[in-house]
Coordinates of C-alpha atoms and ligand atoms in Angstrom, one line a residue:
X4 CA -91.1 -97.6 133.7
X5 CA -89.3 -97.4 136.8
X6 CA -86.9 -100.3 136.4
X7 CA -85.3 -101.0 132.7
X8 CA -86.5 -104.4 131.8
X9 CA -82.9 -104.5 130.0
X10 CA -80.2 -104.1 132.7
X11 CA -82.1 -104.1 135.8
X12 CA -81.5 -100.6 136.8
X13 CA -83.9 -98.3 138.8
X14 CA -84.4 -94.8 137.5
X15 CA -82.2 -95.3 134.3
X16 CA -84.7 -94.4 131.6
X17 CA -85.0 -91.0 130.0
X18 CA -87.3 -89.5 127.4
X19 CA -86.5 -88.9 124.0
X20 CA -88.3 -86.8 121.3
X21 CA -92.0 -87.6 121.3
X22 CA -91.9 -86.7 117.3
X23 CA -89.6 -89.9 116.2
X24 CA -89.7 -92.4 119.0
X25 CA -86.1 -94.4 119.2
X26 CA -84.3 -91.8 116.5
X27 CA -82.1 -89.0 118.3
X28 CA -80.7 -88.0 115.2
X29 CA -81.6 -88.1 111.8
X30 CA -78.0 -89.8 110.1
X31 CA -77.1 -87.6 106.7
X32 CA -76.0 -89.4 103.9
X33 CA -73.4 -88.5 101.7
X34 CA -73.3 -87.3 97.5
X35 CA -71.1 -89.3 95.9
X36 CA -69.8 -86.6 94.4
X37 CA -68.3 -85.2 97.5
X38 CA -66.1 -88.1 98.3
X39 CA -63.1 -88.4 97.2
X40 CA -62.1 -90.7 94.1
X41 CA -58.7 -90.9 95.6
X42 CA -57.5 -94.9 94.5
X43 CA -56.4 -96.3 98.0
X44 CA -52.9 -96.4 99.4
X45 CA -50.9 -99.1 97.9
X46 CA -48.2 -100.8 100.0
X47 CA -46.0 -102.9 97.3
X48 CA -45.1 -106.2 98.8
X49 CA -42.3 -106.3 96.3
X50 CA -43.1 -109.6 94.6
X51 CA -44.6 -108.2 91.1
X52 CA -46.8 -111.9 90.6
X53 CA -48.3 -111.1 94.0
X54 CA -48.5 -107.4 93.6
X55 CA -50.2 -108.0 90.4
X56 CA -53.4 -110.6 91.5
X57 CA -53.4 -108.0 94.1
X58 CA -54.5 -105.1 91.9
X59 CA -51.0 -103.0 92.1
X60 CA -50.4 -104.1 95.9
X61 CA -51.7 -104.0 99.5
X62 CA -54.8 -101.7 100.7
X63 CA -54.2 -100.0 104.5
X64 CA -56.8 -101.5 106.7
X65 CA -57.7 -104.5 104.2
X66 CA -58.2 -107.8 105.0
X67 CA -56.7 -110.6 102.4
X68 CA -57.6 -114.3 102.5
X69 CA -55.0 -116.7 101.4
X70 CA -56.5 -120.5 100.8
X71 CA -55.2 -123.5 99.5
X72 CA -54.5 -127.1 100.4
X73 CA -51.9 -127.9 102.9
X74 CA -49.0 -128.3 101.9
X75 CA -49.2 -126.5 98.9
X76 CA -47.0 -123.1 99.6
X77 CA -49.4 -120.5 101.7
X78 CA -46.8 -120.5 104.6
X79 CA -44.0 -119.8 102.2
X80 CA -45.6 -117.5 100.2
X81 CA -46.9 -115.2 103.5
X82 CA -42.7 -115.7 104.9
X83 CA -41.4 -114.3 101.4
X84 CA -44.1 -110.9 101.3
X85 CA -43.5 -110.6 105.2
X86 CA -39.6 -110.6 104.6
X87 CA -40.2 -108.0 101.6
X88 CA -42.5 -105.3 103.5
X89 CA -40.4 -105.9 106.4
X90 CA -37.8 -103.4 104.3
X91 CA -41.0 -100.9 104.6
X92 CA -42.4 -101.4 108.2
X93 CA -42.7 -103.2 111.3
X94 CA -44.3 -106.8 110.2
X95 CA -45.8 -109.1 112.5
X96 CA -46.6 -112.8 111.8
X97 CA -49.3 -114.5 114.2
X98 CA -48.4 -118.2 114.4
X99 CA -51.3 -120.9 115.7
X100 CA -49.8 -123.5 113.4
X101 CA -46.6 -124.0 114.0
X102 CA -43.7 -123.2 116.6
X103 CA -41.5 -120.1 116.3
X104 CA -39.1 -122.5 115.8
X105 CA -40.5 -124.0 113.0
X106 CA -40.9 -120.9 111.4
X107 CA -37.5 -120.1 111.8
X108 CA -36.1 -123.1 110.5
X109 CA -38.1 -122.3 106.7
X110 CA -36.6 -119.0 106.8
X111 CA -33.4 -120.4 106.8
X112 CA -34.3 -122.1 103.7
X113 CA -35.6 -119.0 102.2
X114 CA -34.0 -116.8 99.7
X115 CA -35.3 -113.8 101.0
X116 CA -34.0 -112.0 104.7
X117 CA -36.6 -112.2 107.1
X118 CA -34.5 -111.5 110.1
X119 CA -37.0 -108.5 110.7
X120 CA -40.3 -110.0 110.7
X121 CA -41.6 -110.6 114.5
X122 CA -43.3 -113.9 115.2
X123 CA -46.0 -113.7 118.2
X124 CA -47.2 -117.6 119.2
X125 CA -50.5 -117.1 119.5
X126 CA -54.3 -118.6 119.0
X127 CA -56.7 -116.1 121.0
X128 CA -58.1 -113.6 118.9
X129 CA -58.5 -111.2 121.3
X130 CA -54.8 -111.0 121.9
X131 CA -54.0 -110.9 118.6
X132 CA -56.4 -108.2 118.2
X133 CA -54.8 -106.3 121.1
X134 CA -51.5 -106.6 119.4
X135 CA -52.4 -105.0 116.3
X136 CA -53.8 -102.5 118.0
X137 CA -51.1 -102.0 120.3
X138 CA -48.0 -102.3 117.6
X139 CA -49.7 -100.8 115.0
X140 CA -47.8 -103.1 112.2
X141 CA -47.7 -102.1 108.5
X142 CA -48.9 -106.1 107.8
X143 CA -50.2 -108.3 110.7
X144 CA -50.4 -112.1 109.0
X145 CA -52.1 -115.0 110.8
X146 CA -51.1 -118.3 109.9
X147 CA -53.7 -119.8 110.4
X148 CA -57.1 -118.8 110.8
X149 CA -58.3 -122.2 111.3
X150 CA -56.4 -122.1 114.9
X151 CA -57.9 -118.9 116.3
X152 CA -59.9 -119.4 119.0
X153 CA -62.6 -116.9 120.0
X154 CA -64.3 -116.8 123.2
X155 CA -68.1 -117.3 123.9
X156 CA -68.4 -119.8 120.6
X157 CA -69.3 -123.3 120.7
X158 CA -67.3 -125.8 118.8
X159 CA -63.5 -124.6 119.6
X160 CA -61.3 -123.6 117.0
X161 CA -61.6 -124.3 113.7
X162 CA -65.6 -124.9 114.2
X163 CA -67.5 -122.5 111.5
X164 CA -68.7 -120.4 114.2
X165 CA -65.1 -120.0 115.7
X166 CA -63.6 -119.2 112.2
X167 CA -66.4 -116.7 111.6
X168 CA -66.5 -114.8 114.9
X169 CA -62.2 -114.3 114.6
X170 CA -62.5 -113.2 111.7
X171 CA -65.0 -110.3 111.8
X172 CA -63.0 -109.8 114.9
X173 CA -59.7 -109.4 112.8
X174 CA -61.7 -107.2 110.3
X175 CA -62.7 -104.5 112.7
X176 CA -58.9 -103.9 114.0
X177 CA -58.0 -103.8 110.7
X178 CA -60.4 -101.0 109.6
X179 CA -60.0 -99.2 112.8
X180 CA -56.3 -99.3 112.7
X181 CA -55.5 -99.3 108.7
X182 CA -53.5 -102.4 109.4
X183 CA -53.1 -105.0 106.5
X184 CA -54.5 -108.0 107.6
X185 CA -53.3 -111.4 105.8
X186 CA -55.4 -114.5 106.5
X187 CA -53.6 -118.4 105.5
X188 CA -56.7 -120.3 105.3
X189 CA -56.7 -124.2 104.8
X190 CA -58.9 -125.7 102.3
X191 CA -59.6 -129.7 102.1
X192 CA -59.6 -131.4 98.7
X193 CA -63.1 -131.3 98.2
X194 CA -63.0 -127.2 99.1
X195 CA -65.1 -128.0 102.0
X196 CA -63.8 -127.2 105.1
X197 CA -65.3 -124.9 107.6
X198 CA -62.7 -121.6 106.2
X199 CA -62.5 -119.8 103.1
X200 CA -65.5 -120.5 101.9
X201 CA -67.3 -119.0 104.4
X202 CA -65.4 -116.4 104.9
X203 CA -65.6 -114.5 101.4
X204 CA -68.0 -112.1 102.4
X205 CA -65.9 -111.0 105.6
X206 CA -62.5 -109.9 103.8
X207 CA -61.7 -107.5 101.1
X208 CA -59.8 -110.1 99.2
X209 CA -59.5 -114.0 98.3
X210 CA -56.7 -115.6 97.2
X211 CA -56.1 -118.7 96.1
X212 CA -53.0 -121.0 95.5
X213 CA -53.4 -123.6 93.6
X214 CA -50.6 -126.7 91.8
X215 CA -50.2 -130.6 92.0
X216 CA -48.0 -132.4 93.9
X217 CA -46.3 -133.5 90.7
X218 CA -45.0 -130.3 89.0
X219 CA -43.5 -127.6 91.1
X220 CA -45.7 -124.4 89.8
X221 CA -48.1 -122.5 91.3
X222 CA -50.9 -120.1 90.3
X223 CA -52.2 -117.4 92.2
X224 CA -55.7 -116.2 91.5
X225 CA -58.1 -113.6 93.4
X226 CA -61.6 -115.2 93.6
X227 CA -62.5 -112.0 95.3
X228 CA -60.9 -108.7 95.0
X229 CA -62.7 -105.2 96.3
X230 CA -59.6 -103.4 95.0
X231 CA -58.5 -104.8 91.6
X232 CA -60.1 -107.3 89.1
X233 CA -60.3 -111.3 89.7
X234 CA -58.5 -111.7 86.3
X235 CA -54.9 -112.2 87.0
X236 CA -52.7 -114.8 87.5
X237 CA -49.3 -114.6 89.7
X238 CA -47.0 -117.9 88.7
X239 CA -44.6 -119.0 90.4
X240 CA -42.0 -122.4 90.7
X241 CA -41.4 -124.1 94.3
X242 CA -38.1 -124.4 94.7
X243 CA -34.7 -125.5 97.3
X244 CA -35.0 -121.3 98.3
X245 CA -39.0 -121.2 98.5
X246 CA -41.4 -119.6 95.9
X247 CA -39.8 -118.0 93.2
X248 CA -41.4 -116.1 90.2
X249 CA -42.0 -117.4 87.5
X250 CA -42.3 -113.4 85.4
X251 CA -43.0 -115.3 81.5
X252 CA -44.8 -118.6 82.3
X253 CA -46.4 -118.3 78.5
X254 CA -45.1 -121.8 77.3
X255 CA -45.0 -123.1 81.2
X256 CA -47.9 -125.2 80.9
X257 CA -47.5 -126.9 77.9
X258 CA -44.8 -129.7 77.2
X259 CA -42.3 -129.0 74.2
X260 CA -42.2 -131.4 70.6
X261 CA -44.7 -132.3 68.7
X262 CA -48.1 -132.6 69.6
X263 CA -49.7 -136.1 71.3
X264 CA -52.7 -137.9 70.5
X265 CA -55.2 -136.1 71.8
X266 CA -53.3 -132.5 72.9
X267 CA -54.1 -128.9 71.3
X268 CA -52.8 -125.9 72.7
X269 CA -54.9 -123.0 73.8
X270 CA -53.8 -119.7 73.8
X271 CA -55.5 -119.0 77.0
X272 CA -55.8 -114.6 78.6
X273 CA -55.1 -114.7 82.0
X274 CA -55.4 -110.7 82.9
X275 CA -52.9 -108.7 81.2
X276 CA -51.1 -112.0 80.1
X277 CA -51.7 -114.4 77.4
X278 CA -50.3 -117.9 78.5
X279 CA -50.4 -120.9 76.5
X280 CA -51.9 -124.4 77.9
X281 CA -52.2 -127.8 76.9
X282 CA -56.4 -128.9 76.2
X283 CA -55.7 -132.6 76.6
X284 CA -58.2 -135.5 76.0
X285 CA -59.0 -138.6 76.3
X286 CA -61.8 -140.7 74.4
X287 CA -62.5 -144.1 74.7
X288 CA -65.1 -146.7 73.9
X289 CA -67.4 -147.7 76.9
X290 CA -70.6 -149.9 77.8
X291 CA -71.8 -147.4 80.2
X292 CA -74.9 -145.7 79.8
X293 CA -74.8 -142.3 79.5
X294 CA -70.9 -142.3 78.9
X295 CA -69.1 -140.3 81.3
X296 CA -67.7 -136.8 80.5
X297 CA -65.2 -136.1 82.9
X298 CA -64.1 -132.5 82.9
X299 CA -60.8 -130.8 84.7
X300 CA -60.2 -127.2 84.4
X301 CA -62.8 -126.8 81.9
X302 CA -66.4 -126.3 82.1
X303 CA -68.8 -129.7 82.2
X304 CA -71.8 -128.0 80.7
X305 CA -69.3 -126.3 77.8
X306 CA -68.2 -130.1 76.6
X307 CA -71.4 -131.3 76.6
X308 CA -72.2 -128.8 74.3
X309 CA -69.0 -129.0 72.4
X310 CA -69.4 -133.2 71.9
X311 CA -73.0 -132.0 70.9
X312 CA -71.7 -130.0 68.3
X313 CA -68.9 -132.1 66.7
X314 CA -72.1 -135.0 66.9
X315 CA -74.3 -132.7 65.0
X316 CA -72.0 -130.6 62.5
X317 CA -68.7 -133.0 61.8
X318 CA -70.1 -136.6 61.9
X319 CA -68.5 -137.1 65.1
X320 CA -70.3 -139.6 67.5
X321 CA -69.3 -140.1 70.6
X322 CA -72.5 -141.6 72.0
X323 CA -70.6 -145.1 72.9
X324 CA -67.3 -143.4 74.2
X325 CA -66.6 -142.2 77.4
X326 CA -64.8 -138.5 76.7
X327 CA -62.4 -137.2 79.6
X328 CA -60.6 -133.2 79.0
X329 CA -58.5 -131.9 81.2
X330 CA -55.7 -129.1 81.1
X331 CA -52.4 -129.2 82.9
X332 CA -53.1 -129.0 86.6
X333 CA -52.9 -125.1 87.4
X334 CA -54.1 -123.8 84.3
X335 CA -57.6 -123.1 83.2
X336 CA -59.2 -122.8 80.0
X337 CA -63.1 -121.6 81.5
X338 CA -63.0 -118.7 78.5
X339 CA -65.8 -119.6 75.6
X340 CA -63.0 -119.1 73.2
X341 CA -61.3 -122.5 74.4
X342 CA -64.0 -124.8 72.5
X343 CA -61.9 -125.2 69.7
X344 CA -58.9 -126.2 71.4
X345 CA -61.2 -128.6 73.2
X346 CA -62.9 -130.0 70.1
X347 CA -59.8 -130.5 68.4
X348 CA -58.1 -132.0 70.8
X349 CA -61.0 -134.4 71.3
X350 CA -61.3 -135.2 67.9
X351 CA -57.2 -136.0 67.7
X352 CA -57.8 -138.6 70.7
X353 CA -61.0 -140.1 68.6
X354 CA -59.3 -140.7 66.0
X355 CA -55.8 -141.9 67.3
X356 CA -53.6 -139.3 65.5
X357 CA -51.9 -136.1 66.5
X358 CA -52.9 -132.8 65.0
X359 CA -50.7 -132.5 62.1
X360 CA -50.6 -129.1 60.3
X361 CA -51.4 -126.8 63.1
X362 CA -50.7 -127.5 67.3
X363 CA -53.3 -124.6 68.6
X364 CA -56.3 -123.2 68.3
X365 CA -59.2 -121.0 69.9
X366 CA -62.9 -119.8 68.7
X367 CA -66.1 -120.1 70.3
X368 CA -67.8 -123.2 68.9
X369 CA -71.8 -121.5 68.4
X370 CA -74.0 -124.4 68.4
X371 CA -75.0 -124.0 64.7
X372 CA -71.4 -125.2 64.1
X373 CA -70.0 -121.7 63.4
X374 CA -66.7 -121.0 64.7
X375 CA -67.1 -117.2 66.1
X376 CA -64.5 -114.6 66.8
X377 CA -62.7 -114.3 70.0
X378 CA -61.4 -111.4 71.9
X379 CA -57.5 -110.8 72.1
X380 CA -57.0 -112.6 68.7
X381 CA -53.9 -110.5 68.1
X382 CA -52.3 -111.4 71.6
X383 CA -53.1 -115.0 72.0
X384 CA -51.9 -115.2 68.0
X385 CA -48.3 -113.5 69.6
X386 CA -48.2 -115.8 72.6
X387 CA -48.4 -118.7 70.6
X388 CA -45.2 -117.3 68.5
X389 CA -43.6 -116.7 71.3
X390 CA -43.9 -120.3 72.6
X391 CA -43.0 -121.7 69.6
X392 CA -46.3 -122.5 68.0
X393 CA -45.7 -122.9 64.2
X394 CA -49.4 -122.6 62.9
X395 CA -52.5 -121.9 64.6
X396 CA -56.6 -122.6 63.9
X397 CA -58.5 -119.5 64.6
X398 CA -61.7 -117.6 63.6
X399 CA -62.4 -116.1 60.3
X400 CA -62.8 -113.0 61.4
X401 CA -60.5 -112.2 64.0
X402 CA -60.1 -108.2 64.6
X403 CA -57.2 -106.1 63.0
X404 CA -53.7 -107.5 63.1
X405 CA -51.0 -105.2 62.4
X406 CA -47.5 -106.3 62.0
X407 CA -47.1 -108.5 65.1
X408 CA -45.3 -111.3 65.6
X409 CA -47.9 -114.5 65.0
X410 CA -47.1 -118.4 63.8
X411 CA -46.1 -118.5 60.1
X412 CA -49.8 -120.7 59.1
X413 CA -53.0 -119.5 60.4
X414 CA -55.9 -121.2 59.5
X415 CA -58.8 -119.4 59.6
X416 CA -62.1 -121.4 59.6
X417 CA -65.8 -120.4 59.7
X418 CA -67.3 -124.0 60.4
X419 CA -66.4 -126.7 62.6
X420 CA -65.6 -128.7 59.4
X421 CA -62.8 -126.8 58.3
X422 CA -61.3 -126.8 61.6
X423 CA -60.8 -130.3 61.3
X424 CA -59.9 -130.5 57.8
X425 CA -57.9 -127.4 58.6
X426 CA -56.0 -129.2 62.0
X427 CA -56.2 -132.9 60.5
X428 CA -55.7 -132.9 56.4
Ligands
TYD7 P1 -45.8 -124.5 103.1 O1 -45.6 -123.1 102.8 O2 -45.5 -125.0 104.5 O3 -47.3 -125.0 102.7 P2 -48.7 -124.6 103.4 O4 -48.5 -123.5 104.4 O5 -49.6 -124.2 102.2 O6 -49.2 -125.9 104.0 O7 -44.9 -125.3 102.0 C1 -45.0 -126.7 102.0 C2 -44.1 -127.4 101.0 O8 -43.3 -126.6 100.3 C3 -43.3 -128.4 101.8 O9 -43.7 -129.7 101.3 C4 -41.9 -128.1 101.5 C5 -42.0 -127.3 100.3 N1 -40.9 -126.3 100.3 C6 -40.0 -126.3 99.3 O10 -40.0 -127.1 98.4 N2 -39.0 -125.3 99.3 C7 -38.9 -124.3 100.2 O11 -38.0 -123.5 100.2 C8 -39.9 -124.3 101.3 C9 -39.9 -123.3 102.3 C10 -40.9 -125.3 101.2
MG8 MG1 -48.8 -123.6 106.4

């Protein structure tokens, strides 16, 4: 062919190898066991919650995706680990949201000093690509990635294929360069919005901020993590001086005194922490047909099963009531071990009395009506001690436990029956 049919240009083409047409060279793979099982570089932000829902820190050359609604702390939360590195290496924040000024004028209000951190004003990717490249920063954060604008997409910023393009763009200067690379990525109500969501397969690691607008804590949780495990929580309070940590929230989420109507505390494990949260429920009669089951923080399918259960094994109808669960905003009881927390504390709002002998509980609810063991019994038996739980309902059998510190009554149950009788009588 005289002319390439790609480019246009006369006399361009050469031959290659007759024997594999279009392969110069075979690539070589590489044993496994000749790389390295060197654990990657850790740089410590310095603030242990973060640190820990990291996996022990930052990875050179990762990319980490912080969402959450607005208003909710990402800003603050990026400010406080860029003031902290910035004792370790140049830091550089990329600002699309708000004015240097305005970014200036919440670092006043922080605790921490973030008189080093540089601020670049900036929405083009490619320039914020060519600073990272050209600065070389330790962290490069981008606040957020909903402004970048990348050139040759339709839509503008914000648009999915925008948000997409930027950020694989982002990605490759940050493996080329071993720049951290953090992300502040806005998330609607619903968890909707063209961001986060469809960027999870582009970075190394999603985080996400969660709390109410009500009470002042936040939770931290990777929903992703190629460098640690998706099981811890970082806590931490909003205060006057920004985020601060919140290093023992076991008894945060659950209110002190006696138990309500309706209320049972689970000893939930978050990670390498048991924490302690309030199941709480709310039962009432209804005309509508099927009732609703209105589920927050828990899993819908799990109180199906659970109402199922306490229907089938306890004499507990609930056919004609509409049933709502929720645990305090933040927390999360999604572990199997939470059904009996739930059950209980539905039961208690049936029947329009408090728990009385015992205030928390866990076990897996099997749908025979067994209560079955759960894992941790010894720890989540200590962290309700700790936050002043005087007597718990647990599984019969519930591992070995030595002599650790545990509520002065535990019941332990084998059927759904005795849990009530065991929570109630
Ligand atoms: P921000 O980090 O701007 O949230 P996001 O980036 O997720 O939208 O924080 C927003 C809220 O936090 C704002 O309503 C004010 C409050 N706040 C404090 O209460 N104390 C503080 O020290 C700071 C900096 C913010
Ligand atoms: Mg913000």
């Amino acid at each position: 062919m005289g002319r390439c049919p790609g480019c246009g240009a006369w006399g361009g083409l050469s031959a290659v190898s007759t024997a594999r047409p279009g392969l110069a060279e075979v690539p070589a793979p590489v044993r496994l066991a000749d790389l390295g099982a060197d654990a990657p570089d850790r740089i410590l932000t310095g603030i242990g919650e973060l640190d820990r829902v990291l996996g022990g820190g930052l990875v050179a050359g990762s990319v980490v995706l912080i969402g959450g609604e607005p208003g909710i702390g990402k800003s603050t939360l990026v400010l406080e680990a860029l003031a902290a590195l910035s004792r370790r290496g140049q830091v550089l924040l990329v600002t699309g949201e708000e004015s240097p000024a305005q970014v200036g004028s919440r670092a006043e209000r922080l605790g921490a000093d973030c008189g080093a951190v540089e601020v670049l004003a900036e929405t083009r990717v490619d320039a914020v690509a060519a600073a990272i490249r050209g600065h070389r920063p330790l962290v490069c954060a981008v606040d957020s990635v909903q402004t970048l604008i990348a050139d040759g997409v339709d839509g503008g910023p914000g648009s999915v294929g925008s948000v997409r393009q930027a950020t694989a763009e982002l990605v490759r200067a940050a493996k080329e360069t071993g720049v951290v690379i953090i992300l502040v990525g806005q998330v609607t109500k619903d968890g909707s919005l063209a961001g986060p969501r469809l960027l999870e397969h582009l970075v190394d690691c999603v985080l996400t901020l969660d709390g109410d607008e009500l009470r002042d804590h936040r939770v931290l949780r990777a929903a992703k993590n190629r460098f640690g495990s998706t099981n811890e929580t970082g806590v931490f309070r909003m205060g006057a001086r920004g985020l601060e940590e919140v290093r023992d929230p076991t008894a945060l989420f659950v209110e002190s005194g006696p138990r309500r109507v309706g209320s049972c505390i689970f000893p939930a494990i978050e990670g390498s922490r048991a924490i302690l949260v309030e199941v709480q429920a709310l039962v009432t009669s209804t005309q509508i047909v099927p009732p609703r089951r209105v589920a927050v923080g828990i899993d819908r399918t799990r109180l199906a099963q659970i109402i199922a259960v306490l229907a089938r094994h306890a004499g507990i109808g609930l056919g004609d009531q509409d049933v709502f669960v929720s645990v305090a905003a933040g927390a999360r009881a999604l572990d199997p071990a939470a059904d009996l927390a739930i059950a209980l504390a539905i039961v208690s709002a049936h029947r329009g009395r408090p728990m009385s002998a015992a205030s928390a509980a866990f076990g897996e609810l099997g749908l025979t009506g067994a209560v079955r063991p759960a894992g941790h019994a010894v720890r989540r038996l200590t962290a309700a001690a700790a936050g002043g739980v005087s007597a718990a309902v647990t599984p019969a059998v519930s591992g070995a436990e030595g002599e650790v510190p545990r509520p002065d009554s535990v019941f332990r149950v084998a059927e759904v029956r005795e849990a009530l009788q065991a929570a109630f009588d």
